[in-house]
PDB file of C-alpha atoms in Angstrom:
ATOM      1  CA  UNK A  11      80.732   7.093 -62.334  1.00 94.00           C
ATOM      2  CA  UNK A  12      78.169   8.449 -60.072  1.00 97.00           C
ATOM      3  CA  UNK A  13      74.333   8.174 -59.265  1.00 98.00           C
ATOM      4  CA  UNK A  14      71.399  10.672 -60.117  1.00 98.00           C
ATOM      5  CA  UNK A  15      68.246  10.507 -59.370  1.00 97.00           C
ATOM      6  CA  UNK A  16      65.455  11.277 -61.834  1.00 97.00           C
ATOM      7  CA  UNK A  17      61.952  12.122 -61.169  1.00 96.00           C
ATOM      8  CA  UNK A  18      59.511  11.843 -63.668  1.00 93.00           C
ATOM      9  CA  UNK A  19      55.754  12.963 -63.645  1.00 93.00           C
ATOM     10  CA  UNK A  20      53.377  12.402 -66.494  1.00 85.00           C
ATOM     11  CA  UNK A  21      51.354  14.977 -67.075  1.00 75.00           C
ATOM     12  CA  UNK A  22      48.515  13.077 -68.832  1.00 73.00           C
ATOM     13  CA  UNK A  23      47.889  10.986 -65.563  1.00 78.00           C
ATOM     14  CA  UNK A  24      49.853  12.547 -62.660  1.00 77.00           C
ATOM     15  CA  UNK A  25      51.839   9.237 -62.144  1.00 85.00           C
ATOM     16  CA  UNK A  26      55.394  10.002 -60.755  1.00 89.00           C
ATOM     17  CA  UNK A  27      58.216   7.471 -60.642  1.00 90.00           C
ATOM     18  CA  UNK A  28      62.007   7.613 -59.392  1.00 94.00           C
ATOM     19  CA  UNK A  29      64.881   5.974 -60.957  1.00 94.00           C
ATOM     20  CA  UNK A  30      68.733   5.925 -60.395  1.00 95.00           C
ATOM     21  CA  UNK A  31      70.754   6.119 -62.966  1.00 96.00           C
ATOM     22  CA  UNK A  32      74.563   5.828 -63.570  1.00 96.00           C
ATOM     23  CA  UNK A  33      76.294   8.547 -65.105  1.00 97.00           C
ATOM     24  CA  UNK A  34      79.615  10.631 -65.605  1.00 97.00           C
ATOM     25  CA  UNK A  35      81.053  12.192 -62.466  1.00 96.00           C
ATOM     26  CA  UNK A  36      80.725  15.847 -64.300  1.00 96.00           C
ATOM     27  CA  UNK A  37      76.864  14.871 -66.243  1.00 97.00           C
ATOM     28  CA  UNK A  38      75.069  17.752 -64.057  1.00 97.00           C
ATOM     29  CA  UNK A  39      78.367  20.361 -65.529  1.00 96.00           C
ATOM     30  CA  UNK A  40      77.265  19.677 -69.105  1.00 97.00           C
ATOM     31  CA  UNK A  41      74.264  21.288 -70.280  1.00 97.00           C
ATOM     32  CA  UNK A  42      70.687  20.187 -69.620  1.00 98.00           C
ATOM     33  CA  UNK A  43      69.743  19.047 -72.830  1.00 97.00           C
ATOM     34  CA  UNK A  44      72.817  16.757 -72.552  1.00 98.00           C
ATOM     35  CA  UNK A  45      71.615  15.911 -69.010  1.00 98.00           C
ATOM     36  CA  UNK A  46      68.790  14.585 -70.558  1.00 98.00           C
ATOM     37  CA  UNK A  47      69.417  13.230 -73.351  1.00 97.00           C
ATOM     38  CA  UNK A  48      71.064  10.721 -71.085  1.00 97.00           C
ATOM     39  CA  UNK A  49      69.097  10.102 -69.036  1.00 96.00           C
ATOM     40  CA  UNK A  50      66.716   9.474 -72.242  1.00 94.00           C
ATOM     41  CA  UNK A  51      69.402   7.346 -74.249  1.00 93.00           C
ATOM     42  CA  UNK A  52      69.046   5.048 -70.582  1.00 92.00           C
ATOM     43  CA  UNK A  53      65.345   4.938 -71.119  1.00 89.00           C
ATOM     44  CA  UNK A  54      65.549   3.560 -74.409  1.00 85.00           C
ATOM     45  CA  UNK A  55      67.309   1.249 -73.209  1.00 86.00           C
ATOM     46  CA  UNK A  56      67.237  -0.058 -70.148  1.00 84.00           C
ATOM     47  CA  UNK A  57      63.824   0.961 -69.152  1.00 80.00           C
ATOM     48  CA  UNK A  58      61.737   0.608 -71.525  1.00 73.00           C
ATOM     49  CA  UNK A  59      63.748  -2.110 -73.758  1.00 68.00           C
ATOM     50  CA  UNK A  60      61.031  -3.505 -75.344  1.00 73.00           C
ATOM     51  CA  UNK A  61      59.689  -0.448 -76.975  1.00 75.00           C
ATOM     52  CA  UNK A  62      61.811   2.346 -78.483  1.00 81.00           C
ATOM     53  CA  UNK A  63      60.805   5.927 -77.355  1.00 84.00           C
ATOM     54  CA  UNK A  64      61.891   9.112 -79.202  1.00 90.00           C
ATOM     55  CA  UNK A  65      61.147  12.594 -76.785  1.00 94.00           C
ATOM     56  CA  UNK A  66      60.838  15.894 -77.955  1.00 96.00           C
ATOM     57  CA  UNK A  67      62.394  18.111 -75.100  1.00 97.00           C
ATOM     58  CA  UNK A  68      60.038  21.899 -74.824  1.00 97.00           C
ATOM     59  CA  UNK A  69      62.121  23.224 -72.272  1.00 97.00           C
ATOM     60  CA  UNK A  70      65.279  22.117 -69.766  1.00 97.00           C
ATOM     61  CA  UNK A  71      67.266  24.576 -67.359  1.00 98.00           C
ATOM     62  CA  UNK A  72      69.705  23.784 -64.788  1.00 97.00           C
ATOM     63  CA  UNK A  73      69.928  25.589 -61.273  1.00 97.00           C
ATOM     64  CA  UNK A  74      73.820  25.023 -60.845  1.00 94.00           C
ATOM     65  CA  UNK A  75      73.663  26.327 -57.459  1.00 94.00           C
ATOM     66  CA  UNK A  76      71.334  23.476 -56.548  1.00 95.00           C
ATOM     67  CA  UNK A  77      72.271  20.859 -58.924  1.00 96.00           C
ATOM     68  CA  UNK A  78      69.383  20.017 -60.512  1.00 98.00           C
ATOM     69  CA  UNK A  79      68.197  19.870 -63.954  1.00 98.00           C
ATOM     70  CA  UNK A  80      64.617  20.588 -64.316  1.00 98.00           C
ATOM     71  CA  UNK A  81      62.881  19.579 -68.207  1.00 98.00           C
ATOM     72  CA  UNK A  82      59.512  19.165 -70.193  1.00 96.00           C
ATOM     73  CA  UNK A  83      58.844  17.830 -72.934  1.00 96.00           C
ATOM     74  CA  UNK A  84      57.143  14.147 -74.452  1.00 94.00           C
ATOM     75  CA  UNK A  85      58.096  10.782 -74.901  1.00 90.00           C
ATOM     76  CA  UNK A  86      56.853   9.491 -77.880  1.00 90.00           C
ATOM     77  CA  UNK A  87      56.114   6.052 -78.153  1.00 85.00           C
ATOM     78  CA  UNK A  88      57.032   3.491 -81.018  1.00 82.00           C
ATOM     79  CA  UNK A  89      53.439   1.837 -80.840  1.00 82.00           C
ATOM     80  CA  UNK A  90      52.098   5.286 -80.947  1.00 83.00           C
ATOM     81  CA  UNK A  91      51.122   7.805 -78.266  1.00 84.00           C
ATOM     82  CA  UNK A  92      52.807  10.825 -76.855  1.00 89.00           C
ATOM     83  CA  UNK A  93      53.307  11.469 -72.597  1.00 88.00           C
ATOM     84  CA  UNK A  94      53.845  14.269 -71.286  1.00 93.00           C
ATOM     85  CA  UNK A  95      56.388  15.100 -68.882  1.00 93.00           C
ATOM     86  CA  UNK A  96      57.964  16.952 -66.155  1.00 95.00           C
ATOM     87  CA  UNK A  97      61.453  15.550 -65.455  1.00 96.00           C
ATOM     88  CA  UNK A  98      63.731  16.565 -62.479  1.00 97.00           C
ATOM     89  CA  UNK A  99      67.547  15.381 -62.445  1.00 98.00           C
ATOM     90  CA  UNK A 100      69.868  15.572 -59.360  1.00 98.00           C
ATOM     91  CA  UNK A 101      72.712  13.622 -57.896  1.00 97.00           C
ATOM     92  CA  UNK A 102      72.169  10.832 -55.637  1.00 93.00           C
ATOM     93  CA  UNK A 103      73.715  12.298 -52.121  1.00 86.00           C
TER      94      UNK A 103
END
């Protein structure tokens, strides 16, 4: 297992958070939209275990020669709501 790093910014508000996150040594070989649906599945639930999110995913590409995964999209919320985001995805060094 290693650690990535995950940036988030919401669009809506312009609030930006970090988080680490555990993962398969090869996670940033697969393909973006796998990269994030993990990171998304973690969300669910870890993060935000009190409230189920669902997240439609606009756009993700991967810059292989820097390692990052780079996504928008929106979470949407059980209790309603939809946020915006801008989500960047590299490993921890």
């Amino acid at each position: 297992m290693a650690t990535f790093i995950a940036n988030m910014i919401d669009a809506e508000t312009g609030s930006d958070n970090r988080y680490d996150f555990e993962g398969p040594d090869d996670l940033l070989d697969r393909t973006p939209v796998r990269v994030v649906r993990h990171f998304m599945e973690i969300v669910d639930r870890d993060l935000l275990p009190k409230e189920h999110i669902d997240y439609e995913l606009n756009a993700a590409i991967k810059n292989r020669q820097l390692g990052v995964v780079t996504a928008m999209g929106s979470m949407m919320l059980e209790r309603g709501g939809e946020i915006p985001f801008l989500l960047m995805i590299s490993k921890r060094p």
